[in-house]
Amino acid sequence: MSWGARTYVMAIVNVTPDSFSGDGLTNARDAIEHAITHYRLGADLLDIGGESTRPGHRQIDDRVEIERIVPVIQAVRERLAQAPISV
């Protein structure tokens, strides 16, 4: 990626039951398909999150977040090796 050359589109994949935007995906399979669909529709990079950032959210244990996002990241990486992923 050449930052500053153009505007990039990031697809947000919320692997949380309490997403601020109301689109949290608690099923890993749904989150994986969501990520792949958005990347194929033109997203330049994928942000995979396992903890809500909504106002008033309760912080979760790091292990819980890891359990939520690692399977999704691994599956997306297997199918879209070239896709940039942020967490």
mmCIF file of C-alpha atoms in Angstrom:
data_model
loop_
_atom_site.group_PDB
_atom_site.id
_atom_site.type_symbol
_atom_site.label_atom_id
_atom_site.label_comp_id
_atom_site.label_asym_id
_atom_site.label_seq_id
_atom_site.Cartn_x
_atom_site.Cartn_y
_atom_site.Cartn_z
ATOM 1 C CA MET A 1 0.000 0.000 0.000
ATOM 2 C CA SER A 2 1.202 3.446 -0.827
ATOM 3 C CA TRP A 3 -0.227 5.668 1.911
ATOM 4 C CA GLY A 4 -1.237 9.107 0.702
ATOM 5 C CA ALA A 5 -1.577 8.066 -2.935
ATOM 6 C CA ARG A 6 -5.349 7.591 -2.661
ATOM 7 C CA THR A 7 -8.121 6.962 -0.184
ATOM 8 C CA TYR A 8 -8.300 3.391 1.099
ATOM 9 C CA VAL A 9 -11.429 1.574 2.236
ATOM 10 C CA MET A 10 -11.275 -0.485 5.425
ATOM 11 C CA ALA A 11 -13.929 -3.113 6.089
ATOM 12 C CA ILE A 12 -14.725 -3.479 9.776
ATOM 13 C CA VAL A 13 -15.397 -6.999 11.020
ATOM 14 C CA ASN A 14 -16.769 -6.865 14.563
ATOM 15 C CA VAL A 15 -16.482 -10.275 16.204
ATOM 16 C CA THR A 16 -18.376 -9.085 19.268
ATOM 17 C CA PRO A 17 -21.851 -9.559 20.712
ATOM 18 C CA ASP A 18 -22.105 -5.871 21.692
ATOM 19 C CA SER A 19 -20.840 -3.886 18.718
ATOM 20 C CA PHE A 20 -21.400 -0.117 18.749
ATOM 21 C CA SER A 21 -22.743 -0.252 15.195
ATOM 22 C CA GLY A 22 -25.079 -3.145 15.919
ATOM 23 C CA ASP A 23 -23.425 -5.426 13.376
ATOM 24 C CA GLY A 24 -21.438 -7.644 15.729
ATOM 25 C CA LEU A 25 -20.910 -11.165 14.493
ATOM 26 C CA THR A 26 -20.601 -13.764 17.234
ATOM 27 C CA ASN A 27 -20.257 -16.685 14.842
ATOM 28 C CA ALA A 28 -16.739 -17.073 13.391
ATOM 29 C CA ARG A 29 -18.087 -18.456 10.112
ATOM 30 C CA ASP A 30 -20.289 -15.383 9.611
ATOM 31 C CA ALA A 31 -17.385 -13.068 10.442
ATOM 32 C CA ILE A 32 -15.126 -14.855 7.954
ATOM 33 C CA GLU A 33 -17.706 -14.619 5.176
ATOM 34 C CA HIS A 34 -18.341 -10.960 6.035
ATOM 35 C CA ALA A 35 -14.627 -10.191 5.712
ATOM 36 C CA ILE A 36 -14.213 -12.094 2.454
ATOM 37 C CA THR A 37 -17.324 -10.561 0.911
ATOM 38 C CA HIS A 38 -16.246 -7.005 1.699
ATOM 39 C CA TYR A 39 -12.718 -7.592 0.447
ATOM 40 C CA ARG A 40 -14.038 -9.011 -2.817
ATOM 41 C CA LEU A 41 -16.397 -6.036 -3.120
ATOM 42 C CA GLY A 42 -13.434 -3.682 -3.009
ATOM 43 C CA ALA A 43 -12.286 -3.101 0.562
ATOM 44 C CA ASP A 44 -8.543 -2.500 0.597
ATOM 45 C CA LEU A 45 -7.924 -3.815 4.088
ATOM 46 C CA LEU A 46 -9.780 -5.611 6.853
ATOM 47 C CA ASP A 47 -10.010 -4.623 10.507
ATOM 48 C CA ILE A 48 -10.941 -7.568 12.707
ATOM 49 C CA GLY A 49 -11.958 -6.622 16.226
ATOM 50 C CA GLY A 50 -12.904 -8.743 19.188
ATOM 51 C CA GLU A 51 -13.772 -6.086 21.766
ATOM 52 C CA SER A 52 -16.449 -3.436 21.572
ATOM 53 C CA THR A 53 -15.426 0.215 21.719
ATOM 54 C CA ARG A 54 -18.944 1.534 22.217
ATOM 55 C CA PRO A 55 -19.492 4.039 25.028
ATOM 56 C CA GLY A 56 -19.960 2.280 28.353
ATOM 57 C CA HIS A 57 -18.701 -1.097 27.168
ATOM 58 C CA ARG A 58 -17.193 -3.495 29.670
ATOM 59 C CA GLN A 59 -13.599 -4.379 29.002
ATOM 60 C CA ILE A 60 -13.008 -8.054 28.279
ATOM 61 C CA ASP A 61 -10.087 -10.267 29.151
ATOM 62 C CA ASP A 62 -7.333 -10.439 26.522
ATOM 63 C CA ARG A 63 -7.834 -14.199 26.231
ATOM 64 C CA VAL A 64 -11.474 -13.714 25.270
ATOM 65 C CA GLU A 65 -10.541 -11.261 22.538
ATOM 66 C CA ILE A 66 -7.861 -13.620 21.227
ATOM 67 C CA GLU A 67 -10.344 -16.521 21.187
ATOM 68 C CA ARG A 68 -12.739 -14.397 19.150
ATOM 69 C CA ILE A 69 -10.377 -13.020 16.529
ATOM 70 C CA VAL A 70 -7.607 -15.574 15.947
ATOM 71 C CA PRO A 71 -9.817 -18.181 14.201
ATOM 72 C CA VAL A 72 -11.235 -15.439 11.977
ATOM 73 C CA ILE A 73 -7.802 -14.043 11.130
ATOM 74 C CA GLN A 74 -6.442 -17.521 10.354
ATOM 75 C CA ALA A 75 -9.348 -18.428 8.082
ATOM 76 C CA VAL A 76 -9.283 -15.093 6.257
ATOM 77 C CA ARG A 77 -5.513 -15.374 5.808
ATOM 78 C CA GLU A 78 -5.938 -18.866 4.303
ATOM 79 C CA ARG A 79 -8.452 -17.607 1.743
ATOM 80 C CA LEU A 80 -7.118 -14.093 1.162
ATOM 81 C CA ALA A 81 -3.369 -14.311 1.723
ATOM 82 C CA GLN A 82 -2.811 -10.888 0.139
ATOM 83 C CA ALA A 83 -5.404 -9.005 2.209
ATOM 84 C CA PRO A 84 -3.941 -6.555 4.739
ATOM 85 C CA ILE A 85 -5.444 -7.162 8.189
ATOM 86 C CA SER A 86 -5.465 -4.883 11.207
ATOM 87 C CA VAL A 87 -6.661 -5.696 14.718
#
